[in-house]
Amino acid sequence: MMRFSRALIPALLAAWLYRGRHSFLNSIFTNPIPHLPDAYLYSGDALSSCETLKAPDLKYCEDITFWDVHNGDNTEKRLIITCDAGRKEWNTVMGPLQNPEPHGSLWVYSPSEDKHVRIVLDNYPAGHDFHPLGIEVYPSYSGNASNMYVVNHARDRTTIEQFVISPSSPSAKYVRTLTSPWFIAPNALALTSPDSFYVTNDHVMTRRLSYVGHVLPLAETLLTLPLSFAAHVTLDPNPASESPIVSHSIAAPFIPFANGVSISPSGDEVAIASTSLSQIFFYERNATTNELKYKSMEKVPFTTDNVNYDESGALIVGGHPHFPTLASVAAKKADVAPSWVVALTPRTLGESESESRTEFDSSVPLPAHQKVPPPKNYEIQTLFQSNGNFFSSSSTGLRDLKAGKLYVAGLYADEGVLVCKV
């Protein structure tokens, strides 16, 4: 037994190092910051083409999502933004858990008017914490109100808050709070209807655990344990229902640190980010049953955060090139952390893996080919890079090809959203 144990431990250590080697080498053991520019934009000059949205409390913004407002033949892609100015005092993913009192905020940005306003939360329960993370909103047609869902990292447990929001008003009406024993650590959302969605749970061991909460979640992350998962949730559309969750099913199990999730424009594919592995998992989606079937995996050159498909079918991935620096910012030991946003574009028909070039993404100050092997089924292109001095801690990237805009949210950016003309 002793000999077996002595042999098992090195084998497990070797398997762990091999499994996470890509992420460990690129984003933990190697510091890429000296090789990153102050600012790089894939089309145009970042210094002259990008500006930040400025307002009190519009800082430390984790997620942004498009809100498609349809009016006849016209569609405006407004942005809904989740921010939490108190994130350095309350962060259930990275810590610390010190002061949950100050509320986070939601913002709506209208590109056509170049105007952003804070969303007023009507009828929000008194004494109910609000620390928004992932968000999704259903499209609006002919002025109709939309269902909006927000992951809320409250003090006692993480919930999902449901609101309705109208294009004609800068307010959102509170509908209900969704809770479930399966909502262990909800992070990101992707809607499949006005009353159903995928939700990722980033950890099984969370910081709220007594005594060991500061150790076990970190161990789950660093050991790349495949404990987290994505589920599909269907709701009773009746807001007065005593049992609002009609069904909850595990759609994608065994993911190390499941983070962002997004559905392709065709509806037949789902992408989920694995933060601790710096990978994107792709799944075939049954649009009738919402079941997912694992299809493929691609590596990216940073620890992944949120993912979003653009209208062409390219997947926009935001993330963190140096996780220790991000952790230092969360711990108030550093001011900024680097940013990196890439696009994964499916190969066109007829291309093959053998056509992958050794060098790709080569026009960038720090090209992706120095960090990852040639992608098998995708072309990878850097859209934005920064050492953190120009824009810090990118967590989300959105691209509107028709309008020629790239949007980036910064988890710990003092000016929380970057707007770039491309």
JSON list of C-alpha atoms in Angstrom, two decimals, residues 44-131:
[
{"chain": "A", "resi": 44, "resn": "GLY", "atom": "CA", "xyz": [-7.57, 51.64, -36.11]},
{"chain": "A", "resi": 45, "resn": "ASP", "atom": "CA", "xyz": [-5.56, 53.34, -33.40]},
{"chain": "A", "resi": 46, "resn": "ALA", "atom": "CA", "xyz": [-6.74, 52.58, -29.88]},
{"chain": "A", "resi": 47, "resn": "LEU", "atom": "CA", "xyz": [-5.67, 55.93, -28.47]},
{"chain": "A", "resi": 48, "resn": "SER", "atom": "CA", "xyz": [-7.80, 57.87, -30.96]},
{"chain": "A", "resi": 49, "resn": "SER", "atom": "CA", "xyz": [-10.54, 55.31, -31.61]},
{"chain": "A", "resi": 50, "resn": "CYS", "atom": "CA", "xyz": [-11.48, 54.29, -28.06]},
{"chain": "A", "resi": 51, "resn": "GLU", "atom": "CA", "xyz": [-13.06, 56.15, -25.19]},
{"chain": "A", "resi": 52, "resn": "THR", "atom": "CA", "xyz": [-14.52, 55.12, -21.86]},
{"chain": "A", "resi": 53, "resn": "LEU", "atom": "CA", "xyz": [-18.00, 55.69, -20.48]},
{"chain": "A", "resi": 54, "resn": "LYS", "atom": "CA", "xyz": [-17.80, 58.07, -17.54]},
{"chain": "A", "resi": 55, "resn": "ALA", "atom": "CA", "xyz": [-20.23, 58.36, -14.61]},
{"chain": "A", "resi": 56, "resn": "PRO", "atom": "CA", "xyz": [-20.12, 57.96, -10.83]},
{"chain": "A", "resi": 57, "resn": "ASP", "atom": "CA", "xyz": [-20.25, 54.25, -9.93]},
{"chain": "A", "resi": 58, "resn": "LEU", "atom": "CA", "xyz": [-19.80, 53.19, -13.57]},
{"chain": "A", "resi": 59, "resn": "LYS", "atom": "CA", "xyz": [-16.69, 51.27, -12.60]},
{"chain": "A", "resi": 60, "resn": "TYR", "atom": "CA", "xyz": [-15.60, 47.66, -11.98]},
{"chain": "A", "resi": 61, "resn": "CYS", "atom": "CA", "xyz": [-17.95, 46.36, -14.69]},
{"chain": "A", "resi": 62, "resn": "GLU", "atom": "CA", "xyz": [-18.03, 42.59, -15.19]},
{"chain": "A", "resi": 63, "resn": "ASP", "atom": "CA", "xyz": [-20.54, 41.88, -17.94]},
{"chain": "A", "resi": 64, "resn": "ILE", "atom": "CA", "xyz": [-22.12, 43.65, -20.88]},
{"chain": "A", "resi": 65, "resn": "THR", "atom": "CA", "xyz": [-24.81, 42.27, -23.16]},
{"chain": "A", "resi": 66, "resn": "PHE", "atom": "CA", "xyz": [-26.60, 43.50, -26.24]},
{"chain": "A", "resi": 67, "resn": "TRP", "atom": "CA", "xyz": [-30.26, 44.43, -25.87]},
{"chain": "A", "resi": 68, "resn": "ASP", "atom": "CA", "xyz": [-31.78, 44.22, -29.35]},
{"chain": "A", "resi": 69, "resn": "VAL", "atom": "CA", "xyz": [-34.52, 46.83, -29.57]},
{"chain": "A", "resi": 70, "resn": "HIS", "atom": "CA", "xyz": [-36.55, 46.15, -32.74]},
{"chain": "A", "resi": 71, "resn": "ASN", "atom": "CA", "xyz": [-38.75, 48.90, -34.13]},
{"chain": "A", "resi": 72, "resn": "GLY", "atom": "CA", "xyz": [-40.12, 47.98, -37.54]},
{"chain": "A", "resi": 73, "resn": "ASP", "atom": "CA", "xyz": [-37.22, 47.49, -39.92]},
{"chain": "A", "resi": 74, "resn": "ASN", "atom": "CA", "xyz": [-34.79, 49.20, -37.54]},
{"chain": "A", "resi": 75, "resn": "THR", "atom": "CA", "xyz": [-32.87, 47.48, -34.76]},
{"chain": "A", "resi": 76, "resn": "GLU", "atom": "CA", "xyz": [-30.74, 49.25, -32.21]},
{"chain": "A", "resi": 77, "resn": "LYS", "atom": "CA", "xyz": [-28.21, 47.25, -30.24]},
{"chain": "A", "resi": 78, "resn": "ARG", "atom": "CA", "xyz": [-28.27, 48.89, -26.85]},
{"chain": "A", "resi": 79, "resn": "LEU", "atom": "CA", "xyz": [-25.93, 47.72, -24.12]},
{"chain": "A", "resi": 80, "resn": "ILE", "atom": "CA", "xyz": [-26.86, 46.62, -20.62]},
{"chain": "A", "resi": 81, "resn": "ILE", "atom": "CA", "xyz": [-23.90, 46.76, -18.24]},
{"chain": "A", "resi": 82, "resn": "THR", "atom": "CA", "xyz": [-23.34, 45.26, -14.77]},
{"chain": "A", "resi": 83, "resn": "CYS", "atom": "CA", "xyz": [-21.01, 47.17, -12.45]},
{"chain": "A", "resi": 84, "resn": "ASP", "atom": "CA", "xyz": [-20.11, 47.00, -8.77]},
{"chain": "A", "resi": 85, "resn": "ALA", "atom": "CA", "xyz": [-18.11, 49.91, -7.37]},
{"chain": "A", "resi": 86, "resn": "GLY", "atom": "CA", "xyz": [-17.75, 47.94, -4.12]},
{"chain": "A", "resi": 87, "resn": "ARG", "atom": "CA", "xyz": [-16.16, 44.89, -5.78]},
{"chain": "A", "resi": 88, "resn": "LYS", "atom": "CA", "xyz": [-12.91, 45.30, -3.85]},
{"chain": "A", "resi": 89, "resn": "GLU", "atom": "CA", "xyz": [-14.90, 44.90, -0.64]},
{"chain": "A", "resi": 90, "resn": "TRP", "atom": "CA", "xyz": [-17.22, 42.13, -1.84]},
{"chain": "A", "resi": 91, "resn": "ASN", "atom": "CA", "xyz": [-16.31, 39.53, -4.46]},
{"chain": "A", "resi": 92, "resn": "THR", "atom": "CA", "xyz": [-17.63, 36.03, -3.90]},
{"chain": "A", "resi": 93, "resn": "VAL", "atom": "CA", "xyz": [-15.39, 34.57, -6.63]},
{"chain": "A", "resi": 94, "resn": "MET", "atom": "CA", "xyz": [-12.00, 36.12, -5.84]},
{"chain": "A", "resi": 95, "resn": "GLY", "atom": "CA", "xyz": [-12.63, 37.69, -2.46]},
{"chain": "A", "resi": 96, "resn": "PRO", "atom": "CA", "xyz": [-12.70, 39.48, -0.15]},
{"chain": "A", "resi": 97, "resn": "LEU", "atom": "CA", "xyz": [-16.03, 39.05, 1.63]},
{"chain": "A", "resi": 98, "resn": "GLN", "atom": "CA", "xyz": [-15.88, 42.16, 3.80]},
{"chain": "A", "resi": 99, "resn": "ASN", "atom": "CA", "xyz": [-18.72, 44.58, 3.12]},
{"chain": "A", "resi": 100, "resn": "PRO", "atom": "CA", "xyz": [-21.82, 43.59, 1.11]},
{"chain": "A", "resi": 101, "resn": "GLU", "atom": "CA", "xyz": [-23.78, 46.73, 1.97]},
{"chain": "A", "resi": 102, "resn": "PRO", "atom": "CA", "xyz": [-23.17, 49.06, -1.02]},
{"chain": "A", "resi": 103, "resn": "HIS", "atom": "CA", "xyz": [-25.29, 48.07, -4.01]},
{"chain": "A", "resi": 104, "resn": "GLY", "atom": "CA", "xyz": [-23.89, 47.49, -7.46]},
{"chain": "A", "resi": 105, "resn": "SER", "atom": "CA", "xyz": [-25.49, 49.09, -10.49]},
{"chain": "A", "resi": 106, "resn": "LEU", "atom": "CA", "xyz": [-26.94, 48.43, -13.93]},
{"chain": "A", "resi": 107, "resn": "TRP", "atom": "CA", "xyz": [-26.49, 50.80, -16.85]},
{"chain": "A", "resi": 108, "resn": "VAL", "atom": "CA", "xyz": [-27.99, 51.11, -20.32]},
{"chain": "A", "resi": 109, "resn": "TYR", "atom": "CA", "xyz": [-26.02, 52.62, -23.19]},
{"chain": "A", "resi": 110, "resn": "SER", "atom": "CA", "xyz": [-27.63, 53.77, -26.43]},
{"chain": "A", "resi": 111, "resn": "PRO", "atom": "CA", "xyz": [-25.04, 53.98, -29.24]},
{"chain": "A", "resi": 112, "resn": "SER", "atom": "CA", "xyz": [-27.38, 55.96, -31.49]},
{"chain": "A", "resi": 113, "resn": "GLU", "atom": "CA", "xyz": [-27.59, 58.70, -28.89]},
{"chain": "A", "resi": 114, "resn": "ASP", "atom": "CA", "xyz": [-24.12, 58.06, -27.41]},
{"chain": "A", "resi": 115, "resn": "LYS", "atom": "CA", "xyz": [-25.82, 58.22, -24.03]},
{"chain": "A", "resi": 116, "resn": "HIS", "atom": "CA", "xyz": [-25.59, 56.07, -20.93]},
{"chain": "A", "resi": 117, "resn": "VAL", "atom": "CA", "xyz": [-27.81, 56.21, -17.86]},
{"chain": "A", "resi": 118, "resn": "ARG", "atom": "CA", "xyz": [-28.08, 54.24, -14.66]},
{"chain": "A", "resi": 119, "resn": "ILE", "atom": "CA", "xyz": [-31.07, 51.90, -14.54]},
{"chain": "A", "resi": 120, "resn": "VAL", "atom": "CA", "xyz": [-33.41, 52.54, -11.63]},
{"chain": "A", "resi": 121, "resn": "LEU", "atom": "CA", "xyz": [-34.59, 49.30, -10.00]},
{"chain": "A", "resi": 122, "resn": "ASP", "atom": "CA", "xyz": [-38.30, 49.79, -9.30]},
{"chain": "A", "resi": 123, "resn": "ASN", "atom": "CA", "xyz": [-39.85, 47.85, -6.41]},
{"chain": "A", "resi": 124, "resn": "TYR", "atom": "CA", "xyz": [-36.54, 46.22, -5.51]},
{"chain": "A", "resi": 125, "resn": "PRO", "atom": "CA", "xyz": [-36.94, 44.70, -2.03]},
{"chain": "A", "resi": 126, "resn": "ALA", "atom": "CA", "xyz": [-35.61, 46.79, 0.84]},
{"chain": "A", "resi": 127, "resn": "GLY", "atom": "CA", "xyz": [-32.65, 45.17, 2.55]},
{"chain": "A", "resi": 128, "resn": "HIS", "atom": "CA", "xyz": [-31.99, 42.87, -0.42]},
{"chain": "A", "resi": 129, "resn": "ASP", "atom": "CA", "xyz": [-28.33, 42.94, -1.52]},
{"chain": "A", "resi": 130, "resn": "PHE", "atom": "CA", "xyz": [-27.45, 43.65, -5.12]},
{"chain": "A", "resi": 131, "resn": "HIS", "atom": "CA", "xyz": [-24.06, 42.63, -6.53]}
]
